[in-house]
Amino acid sequence: MFVEKVELSVDAHQPSDFPEFLSGEVIFVGRSNVGKSSMLNVIFGKKLARTSSIPGKTKSLIFFKVNDEYYFVDFPGYGYAKTSKAEREKFQLLVNAYFKMRRPSGIFMLIDSMIPNQRSDIEAFEFFKNFSDTFLVLTKIDRLSKSKINEKISEVEGTFKEAKSVILFSSVNRAGLLETEKILREILKTR
Ligand SMILES: Nc1nc2c(ncn2[C@@H]2O[C@H](COP(=O)(O)OP(=O)(O)OP(=O)(O)O)[C@@H](O)[C@H]2O)c(=O)[nH]1
Ligand SMILES: [Mg+2]
């Protein structure tokens, strides 16, 4: 287990809400409904991040303090057609301010294994990869056959060539948790 202690620290709706940087920080990004908050709950070993079957649940940057040393940040999802223009602009401002003010130790970018590559993911990857090592996480693999998973891996590796690695993840059966924890230890340089 990587996470020994975790608490919800700050629900940041504006840059002035961001907490002081600690010794490391990891962010979780991806389209709405891809499973960011669910993945965080698996890493935490408890249901702390709010999840929903309706896209657009997380609307702010939610900072979770882990082991009193790091922040893990749950980002709002992008790419959901029904998000209002005002909300999209607010998200963009928050994200731009975030990268002006801090450098994450690593980025986990989640991609839904059930849907074909999306333009919004390709654009997001081009953006995020500039700021830190970006690890791709294929989510919801519990819903796919082995052969479909392999097809998806090839598709993703062909498209996101600069990704650090591709993790196969399921919040339902916790597949991929150990690999995720190994990467967390590497990027946060602990134990
Ligand atoms: N089968 C399956 N369902 C999943 C998995 N991960 C998430 N889900 C479901 O997908 C839906 C969205 O999950 P969330 O974790 O809320 O997604 P999110 O990326 O945080 O979404 P936003 O906050 O809206 O950006 C929920 O209904 C989850 O139960 C998974 O690994 N397998
Ligand atoms: Mg969420």
PDB file of C-alpha atoms and ligand atoms in Angstrom:
ATOM      1  CA  MET A   1       0.000   0.000   0.000  1.00  0.00           C
ATOM      2  CA  PHE A   2       1.320   3.437  -0.856  1.00  0.00           C
ATOM      3  CA  VAL A   3      -1.301   5.492   0.944  1.00  0.00           C
ATOM      4  CA  GLU A   4      -1.087   5.167   4.699  1.00  0.00           C
ATOM      5  CA  LYS A   5      -3.016   8.276   5.549  1.00  0.00           C
ATOM      6  CA  VAL A   6      -5.258  10.488   3.443  1.00  0.00           C
ATOM      7  CA  GLU A   7      -7.576  13.400   4.031  1.00  0.00           C
ATOM      8  CA  LEU A   8      -9.557  15.735   1.836  1.00  0.00           C
ATOM      9  CA  SER A   9      -7.628  18.952   2.159  1.00  0.00           C
ATOM     10  CA  VAL A  10      -8.887  21.668  -0.175  1.00  0.00           C
ATOM     11  CA  ASP A  11     -11.707  21.942  -2.698  1.00  0.00           C
ATOM     12  CA  ALA A  12     -10.230  24.657  -4.920  1.00  0.00           C
ATOM     13  CA  HIS A  13     -12.692  26.660  -7.011  1.00  0.00           C
ATOM     14  CA  GLN A  14     -10.176  29.417  -7.672  1.00  0.00           C
ATOM     15  CA  PRO A  15      -6.378  29.682  -7.744  1.00  0.00           C
ATOM     16  CA  SER A  16      -6.282  31.508  -4.392  1.00  0.00           C
ATOM     17  CA  ASP A  17      -7.674  28.313  -2.842  1.00  0.00           C
ATOM     18  CA  PHE A  18      -4.642  26.223  -3.879  1.00  0.00           C
ATOM     19  CA  PRO A  19      -2.730  24.989  -0.814  1.00  0.00           C
ATOM     20  CA  GLU A  20       1.026  25.433  -0.244  1.00  0.00           C
ATOM     21  CA  PHE A  21       3.040  22.948  -2.312  1.00  0.00           C
ATOM     22  CA  LEU A  22       4.314  20.025  -0.208  1.00  0.00           C
ATOM     23  CA  SER A  23       7.162  17.665  -1.132  1.00  0.00           C
ATOM     24  CA  GLY A  24       5.420  16.253  -4.185  1.00  0.00           C
ATOM     25  CA  GLU A  25       2.186  16.280  -6.106  1.00  0.00           C
ATOM     26  CA  VAL A  26       0.435  13.967  -8.535  1.00  0.00           C
ATOM     27  CA  ILE A  27      -2.550  14.937 -10.662  1.00  0.00           C
ATOM     28  CA  PHE A  28      -5.316  12.803 -12.164  1.00  0.00           C
ATOM     29  CA  VAL A  29      -6.773  14.116 -15.414  1.00  0.00           C
ATOM     30  CA  GLY A  30      -9.073  12.824 -18.134  1.00  0.00           C
ATOM     31  CA  ARG A  31     -12.455  13.145 -19.781  1.00  0.00           C
ATOM     32  CA  SER A  32     -15.583  13.405 -17.666  1.00  0.00           C
ATOM     33  CA  ASN A  33     -16.755  10.020 -16.416  1.00  0.00           C
ATOM     34  CA  VAL A  34     -13.506   8.227 -17.292  1.00  0.00           C
ATOM     35  CA  GLY A  35     -13.065   7.143 -13.671  1.00  0.00           C
ATOM     36  CA  LYS A  36     -10.603   9.596 -12.054  1.00  0.00           C
ATOM     37  CA  SER A  37     -12.381   9.875  -8.713  1.00  0.00           C
ATOM     38  CA  SER A  38     -13.000   6.105  -8.668  1.00  0.00           C
ATOM     39  CA  MET A  39      -9.305   5.410  -9.291  1.00  0.00           C
ATOM     40  CA  LEU A  40      -8.314   7.759  -6.483  1.00  0.00           C
ATOM     41  CA  ASN A  41     -10.637   5.921  -4.116  1.00  0.00           C
ATOM     42  CA  VAL A  42      -8.954   2.624  -5.019  1.00  0.00           C
ATOM     43  CA  ILE A  43      -5.508   4.158  -4.382  1.00  0.00           C
ATOM     44  CA  PHE A  44      -6.770   5.626  -1.098  1.00  0.00           C
ATOM     45  CA  GLY A  45      -8.388   2.367  -0.019  1.00  0.00           C
ATOM     46  CA  LYS A  46     -11.549   4.244   0.880  1.00  0.00           C
ATOM     47  CA  LYS A  47     -14.344   6.245  -0.709  1.00  0.00           C
ATOM     48  CA  LEU A  48     -13.181   9.794  -0.207  1.00  0.00           C
ATOM     49  CA  ALA A  49     -13.498  11.278  -3.710  1.00  0.00           C
ATOM     50  CA  ARG A  50     -17.053  11.749  -4.931  1.00  0.00           C
ATOM     51  CA  THR A  51     -17.978   9.651  -7.950  1.00  0.00           C
ATOM     52  CA  SER A  52     -21.067   9.650 -10.143  1.00  0.00           C
ATOM     53  CA  SER A  53     -22.487   7.875 -13.156  1.00  0.00           C
ATOM     54  CA  ILE A  54     -23.446  11.319 -14.493  1.00  0.00           C
ATOM     55  CA  PRO A  55     -20.484  13.022 -16.233  1.00  0.00           C
ATOM     56  CA  GLY A  56     -19.213  16.321 -14.834  1.00  0.00           C
ATOM     57  CA  LYS A  57     -19.274  15.411 -11.151  1.00  0.00           C
ATOM     58  CA  THR A  58     -15.932  16.914 -10.153  1.00  0.00           C
ATOM     59  CA  LYS A  59     -16.023  20.655 -10.884  1.00  0.00           C
ATOM     60  CA  SER A  60     -13.066  21.971  -8.922  1.00  0.00           C
ATOM     61  CA  LEU A  61      -9.494  20.906  -8.199  1.00  0.00           C
ATOM     62  CA  ILE A  62      -9.739  18.652  -5.183  1.00  0.00           C
ATOM     63  CA  PHE A  63      -6.507  18.339  -3.209  1.00  0.00           C
ATOM     64  CA  PHE A  64      -6.135  15.223  -1.073  1.00  0.00           C
ATOM     65  CA  LYS A  65      -3.249  15.255   1.399  1.00  0.00           C
ATOM     66  CA  VAL A  66      -1.491  11.878   1.355  1.00  0.00           C
ATOM     67  CA  ASN A  67       0.866  10.598   4.063  1.00  0.00           C
ATOM     68  CA  ASP A  68       1.173  14.208   5.322  1.00  0.00           C
ATOM     69  CA  GLU A  69       3.664  14.763   2.493  1.00  0.00           C
ATOM     70  CA  TYR A  70       2.014  14.894  -0.889  1.00  0.00           C
ATOM     71  CA  TYR A  71      -1.040  16.164  -2.650  1.00  0.00           C
ATOM     72  CA  PHE A  72      -2.976  13.980  -5.042  1.00  0.00           C
ATOM     73  CA  VAL A  73      -5.263  16.211  -7.094  1.00  0.00           C
ATOM     74  CA  ASP A  74      -8.585  15.131  -8.621  1.00  0.00           C
ATOM     75  CA  PHE A  75      -9.146  17.289 -11.719  1.00  0.00           C
ATOM     76  CA  PRO A  76     -12.515  18.103 -13.249  1.00  0.00           C
ATOM     77  CA  GLY A  77     -13.150  16.148 -16.437  1.00  0.00           C
ATOM     78  CA  TYR A  78     -12.948  17.676 -19.901  1.00  0.00           C
ATOM     79  CA  GLY A  79     -14.669  16.748 -23.146  1.00  0.00           C
ATOM     80  CA  TYR A  80     -18.253  16.499 -21.915  1.00  0.00           C
ATOM     81  CA  ALA A  81     -20.559  18.064 -24.509  1.00  0.00           C
ATOM     82  CA  LYS A  82     -23.157  19.243 -22.012  1.00  0.00           C
ATOM     83  CA  THR A  83     -20.758  21.293 -19.900  1.00  0.00           C
ATOM     84  CA  SER A  84     -21.747  24.965 -20.185  1.00  0.00           C
ATOM     85  CA  LYS A  85     -19.439  27.478 -21.847  1.00  0.00           C
ATOM     86  CA  ALA A  86     -19.053  29.330 -18.548  1.00  0.00           C
ATOM     87  CA  GLU A  87     -18.023  26.133 -16.773  1.00  0.00           C
ATOM     88  CA  ARG A  88     -15.555  25.216 -19.508  1.00  0.00           C
ATOM     89  CA  GLU A  89     -13.954  28.665 -19.242  1.00  0.00           C
ATOM     90  CA  LYS A  90     -13.743  28.386 -15.464  1.00  0.00           C
ATOM     91  CA  PHE A  91     -12.034  25.002 -15.839  1.00  0.00           C
ATOM     92  CA  GLN A  92      -9.540  26.391 -18.354  1.00  0.00           C
ATOM     93  CA  LEU A  93      -8.671  29.326 -16.084  1.00  0.00           C
ATOM     94  CA  LEU A  94      -8.165  27.023 -13.107  1.00  0.00           C
ATOM     95  CA  VAL A  95      -5.975  24.626 -15.074  1.00  0.00           C
ATOM     96  CA  ASN A  96      -3.854  27.420 -16.590  1.00  0.00           C
ATOM     97  CA  ALA A  97      -3.386  28.978 -13.151  1.00  0.00           C
ATOM     98  CA  TYR A  98      -2.464  25.585 -11.733  1.00  0.00           C
ATOM     99  CA  PHE A  99       0.406  25.088 -14.193  1.00  0.00           C
ATOM    100  CA  LYS A 100       1.599  28.670 -13.739  1.00  0.00           C
ATOM    101  CA  MET A 101       1.871  28.136 -10.010  1.00  0.00           C
ATOM    102  CA  ARG A 102       3.099  24.556  -9.573  1.00  0.00           C
ATOM    103  CA  ARG A 103       4.798  21.599 -11.215  1.00  0.00           C
ATOM    104  CA  PRO A 104       3.338  18.160 -10.569  1.00  0.00           C
ATOM    105  CA  SER A 105       5.772  15.288  -9.984  1.00  0.00           C
ATOM    106  CA  GLY A 106       3.733  13.211 -12.390  1.00  0.00           C
ATOM    107  CA  ILE A 107       0.480  13.166 -14.323  1.00  0.00           C
ATOM    108  CA  PHE A 108      -1.899  10.232 -14.613  1.00  0.00           C
ATOM    109  CA  MET A 109      -4.031  10.748 -17.690  1.00  0.00           C
ATOM    110  CA  LEU A 110      -6.991   8.380 -17.774  1.00  0.00           C
ATOM    111  CA  ILE A 111      -8.526   7.062 -20.983  1.00  0.00           C
ATOM    112  CA  ASP A 112     -11.724   5.032 -21.224  1.00  0.00           C
ATOM    113  CA  SER A 113     -10.840   1.619 -22.669  1.00  0.00           C
ATOM    114  CA  MET A 114     -14.417   1.249 -23.941  1.00  0.00           C
ATOM    115  CA  ILE A 115     -14.363   4.104 -26.453  1.00  0.00           C
ATOM    116  CA  PRO A 116     -12.159   4.872 -29.466  1.00  0.00           C
ATOM    117  CA  ASN A 117      -9.446   7.531 -29.187  1.00  0.00           C
ATOM    118  CA  GLN A 118     -11.011  10.947 -28.725  1.00  0.00           C
ATOM    119  CA  ARG A 119      -9.790  14.236 -30.155  1.00  0.00           C
ATOM    120  CA  SER A 120     -10.144  15.840 -26.715  1.00  0.00           C
ATOM    121  CA  ASP A 121      -7.724  13.267 -25.255  1.00  0.00           C
ATOM    122  CA  ILE A 122      -5.203  13.811 -28.022  1.00  0.00           C
ATOM    123  CA  GLU A 123      -5.327  17.578 -27.455  1.00  0.00           C
ATOM    124  CA  ALA A 124      -5.150  17.155 -23.688  1.00  0.00           C
ATOM    125  CA  PHE A 125      -2.111  14.880 -23.960  1.00  0.00           C
ATOM    126  CA  GLU A 126      -0.305  17.416 -26.161  1.00  0.00           C
ATOM    127  CA  PHE A 127      -0.910  19.956 -23.401  1.00  0.00           C
ATOM    128  CA  PHE A 128      -0.167  17.894 -20.283  1.00  0.00           C
ATOM    129  CA  LYS A 129       2.996  16.188 -21.534  1.00  0.00           C
ATOM    130  CA  ASN A 130       4.768  19.569 -21.474  1.00  0.00           C
ATOM    131  CA  PHE A 131       4.513  19.814 -17.717  1.00  0.00           C
ATOM    132  CA  SER A 132       5.552  16.430 -16.339  1.00  0.00           C
ATOM    133  CA  ASP A 133       5.942  12.730 -17.091  1.00  0.00           C
ATOM    134  CA  THR A 134       2.505  11.612 -18.243  1.00  0.00           C
ATOM    135  CA  PHE A 135       1.344   8.058 -17.557  1.00  0.00           C
ATOM    136  CA  LEU A 136      -1.681   6.752 -19.412  1.00  0.00           C
ATOM    137  CA  VAL A 137      -4.266   4.729 -17.547  1.00  0.00           C
ATOM    138  CA  LEU A 138      -6.778   2.656 -19.508  1.00  0.00           C
ATOM    139  CA  THR A 139      -9.821   2.508 -17.242  1.00  0.00           C
ATOM    140  CA  LYS A 140     -12.790   0.129 -16.936  1.00  0.00           C
ATOM    141  CA  ILE A 141     -10.831  -2.844 -18.297  1.00  0.00           C
ATOM    142  CA  ASP A 142     -13.135  -5.139 -16.296  1.00  0.00           C
ATOM    143  CA  ARG A 143     -15.689  -4.537 -19.034  1.00  0.00           C
ATOM    144  CA  LEU A 144     -13.505  -5.709 -21.944  1.00  0.00           C
ATOM    145  CA  SER A 145     -12.297  -9.074 -23.220  1.00  0.00           C
ATOM    146  CA  LYS A 146      -8.568  -9.780 -23.302  1.00  0.00           C
ATOM    147  CA  SER A 147      -8.464  -9.374 -27.092  1.00  0.00           C
ATOM    148  CA  LYS A 148     -10.318  -6.038 -26.985  1.00  0.00           C
ATOM    149  CA  ILE A 149      -7.898  -4.833 -24.322  1.00  0.00           C
ATOM    150  CA  ASN A 150      -4.947  -5.734 -26.530  1.00  0.00           C
ATOM    151  CA  GLU A 151      -6.515  -3.892 -29.470  1.00  0.00           C
ATOM    152  CA  LYS A 152      -6.991  -0.831 -27.282  1.00  0.00           C
ATOM    153  CA  ILE A 153      -3.397  -0.965 -26.024  1.00  0.00           C
ATOM    154  CA  SER A 154      -2.097  -0.946 -29.618  1.00  0.00           C
ATOM    155  CA  GLU A 155      -4.375   1.956 -30.510  1.00  0.00           C
ATOM    156  CA  VAL A 156      -3.266   3.996 -27.517  1.00  0.00           C
ATOM    157  CA  GLU A 157       0.445   3.225 -27.916  1.00  0.00           C
ATOM    158  CA  GLY A 158       0.244   4.214 -31.575  1.00  0.00           C
ATOM    159  CA  THR A 159      -1.433   7.527 -30.774  1.00  0.00           C
ATOM    160  CA  PHE A 160       0.212   8.662 -27.537  1.00  0.00           C
ATOM    161  CA  LYS A 161       3.801   7.774 -28.397  1.00  0.00           C
ATOM    162  CA  GLU A 162       5.385   9.931 -25.722  1.00  0.00           C
ATOM    163  CA  ALA A 163       3.431   8.452 -22.829  1.00  0.00           C
ATOM    164  CA  LYS A 164       5.650   7.045 -20.087  1.00  0.00           C
ATOM    165  CA  SER A 165       3.670   3.823 -19.786  1.00  0.00           C
ATOM    166  CA  VAL A 166       0.182   2.433 -20.218  1.00  0.00           C
ATOM    167  CA  ILE A 167      -1.450   1.060 -17.083  1.00  0.00           C
ATOM    168  CA  LEU A 168      -4.465  -1.232 -17.354  1.00  0.00           C
ATOM    169  CA  PHE A 169      -6.830  -0.288 -14.558  1.00  0.00           C
ATOM    170  CA  SER A 170     -10.162  -1.265 -13.078  1.00  0.00           C
ATOM    171  CA  SER A 171     -11.762   0.354 -10.073  1.00  0.00           C
ATOM    172  CA  VAL A 172     -14.102  -2.620  -9.850  1.00  0.00           C
ATOM    173  CA  ASN A 173     -11.474  -5.358  -9.348  1.00  0.00           C
ATOM    174  CA  ARG A 174      -8.496  -3.098  -8.536  1.00  0.00           C
ATOM    175  CA  ALA A 175      -6.445  -4.360 -11.488  1.00  0.00           C
ATOM    176  CA  GLY A 176      -3.454  -2.084 -12.026  1.00  0.00           C
ATOM    177  CA  LEU A 177      -3.253  -0.853  -8.445  1.00  0.00           C
ATOM    178  CA  LEU A 178       0.172  -2.389  -7.729  1.00  0.00           C
ATOM    179  CA  GLU A 179       1.651  -0.965 -10.920  1.00  0.00           C
ATOM    180  CA  THR A 180       0.182   2.437 -10.111  1.00  0.00           C
ATOM    181  CA  GLU A 181       1.711   2.316  -6.643  1.00  0.00           C
ATOM    182  CA  LYS A 182       5.098   1.390  -8.089  1.00  0.00           C
ATOM    183  CA  ILE A 183       4.961   4.448 -10.338  1.00  0.00           C
ATOM    184  CA  LEU A 184       3.863   6.635  -7.432  1.00  0.00           C
ATOM    185  CA  ARG A 185       6.934   5.496  -5.454  1.00  0.00           C
ATOM    186  CA  GLU A 186       9.190   6.238  -8.421  1.00  0.00           C
ATOM    187  CA  ILE A 187       7.885   9.692  -9.178  1.00  0.00           C
ATOM    188  CA  LEU A 188       7.628  10.701  -5.547  1.00  0.00           C
ATOM    189  CA  LYS A 189      10.999   9.057  -4.842  1.00  0.00           C
ATOM    190  CA  THR A 190      10.028   7.249  -1.719  1.00  0.00           C
ATOM    191  CA  ARG A 191      10.652   3.802  -0.326  1.00  0.00           C
TER     192      ARG A 191
HETATM  193  N1  LIG B   1     -17.026  -0.952 -14.759  1.00  0.00           N
HETATM  194  C1  LIG B   1     -16.311   0.073 -14.293  1.00  0.00           C
HETATM  195  N2  LIG B   1     -16.911   1.262 -14.030  1.00  0.00           N
HETATM  196  C2  LIG B   1     -16.137   2.277 -13.578  1.00  0.00           C
HETATM  197  C3  LIG B   1     -14.739   2.145 -13.372  1.00  0.00           C
HETATM  198  N3  LIG B   1     -14.256   3.339 -12.942  1.00  0.00           N
HETATM  199  C4  LIG B   1     -15.305   4.172 -12.862  1.00  0.00           C
HETATM  200  N4  LIG B   1     -16.442   3.559 -13.240  1.00  0.00           N
HETATM  201  C5  LIG B   1     -17.783   4.156 -13.281  1.00  0.00           C
HETATM  202  O1  LIG B   1     -17.740   5.281 -14.149  1.00  0.00           O
HETATM  203  C6  LIG B   1     -18.540   6.355 -13.646  1.00  0.00           C
HETATM  204  C7  LIG B   1     -17.698   7.616 -13.505  1.00  0.00           C
HETATM  205  O2  LIG B   1     -16.717   7.440 -12.506  1.00  0.00           O
HETATM  206  P1  LIG B   1     -16.027   8.681 -11.777  1.00  0.00           P
HETATM  207  O3  LIG B   1     -14.905   8.114 -10.967  1.00  0.00           O
HETATM  208  O4  LIG B   1     -17.017   9.522 -11.074  1.00  0.00           O
HETATM  209  O5  LIG B   1     -15.439   9.471 -13.035  1.00  0.00           O
HETATM  210  P2  LIG B   1     -14.673  10.875 -13.084  1.00  0.00           P
HETATM  211  O6  LIG B   1     -13.604  10.724 -14.105  1.00  0.00           O
HETATM  212  O7  LIG B   1     -14.233  11.278 -11.721  1.00  0.00           O
HETATM  213  O8  LIG B   1     -15.807  11.852 -13.648  1.00  0.00           O
HETATM  214  P3  LIG B   1     -15.961  13.467 -13.504  1.00  0.00           P
HETATM  215  O9  LIG B   1     -15.771  13.823 -12.063  1.00  0.00           O
HETATM  216  O10 LIG B   1     -17.331  13.708 -13.985  1.00  0.00           O
HETATM  217  O11 LIG B   1     -14.934  14.067 -14.398  1.00  0.00           O
HETATM  218  C8  LIG B   1     -19.115   5.846 -12.329  1.00  0.00           C
HETATM  219  O12 LIG B   1     -20.413   5.349 -12.593  1.00  0.00           O
HETATM  220  C9  LIG B   1     -18.174   4.733 -11.927  1.00  0.00           C
HETATM  221  O13 LIG B   1     -18.793   3.749 -11.132  1.00  0.00           O
HETATM  222  C10 LIG B   1     -14.134   0.869 -13.662  1.00  0.00           C
HETATM  223  O14 LIG B   1     -12.929   0.644 -13.538  1.00  0.00           O
HETATM  224  N5  LIG B   1     -14.978  -0.110 -14.119  1.00  0.00           N
HETATM  225 MG    MG B   2     -14.633  12.954 -10.610  1.00  0.00          MG
END
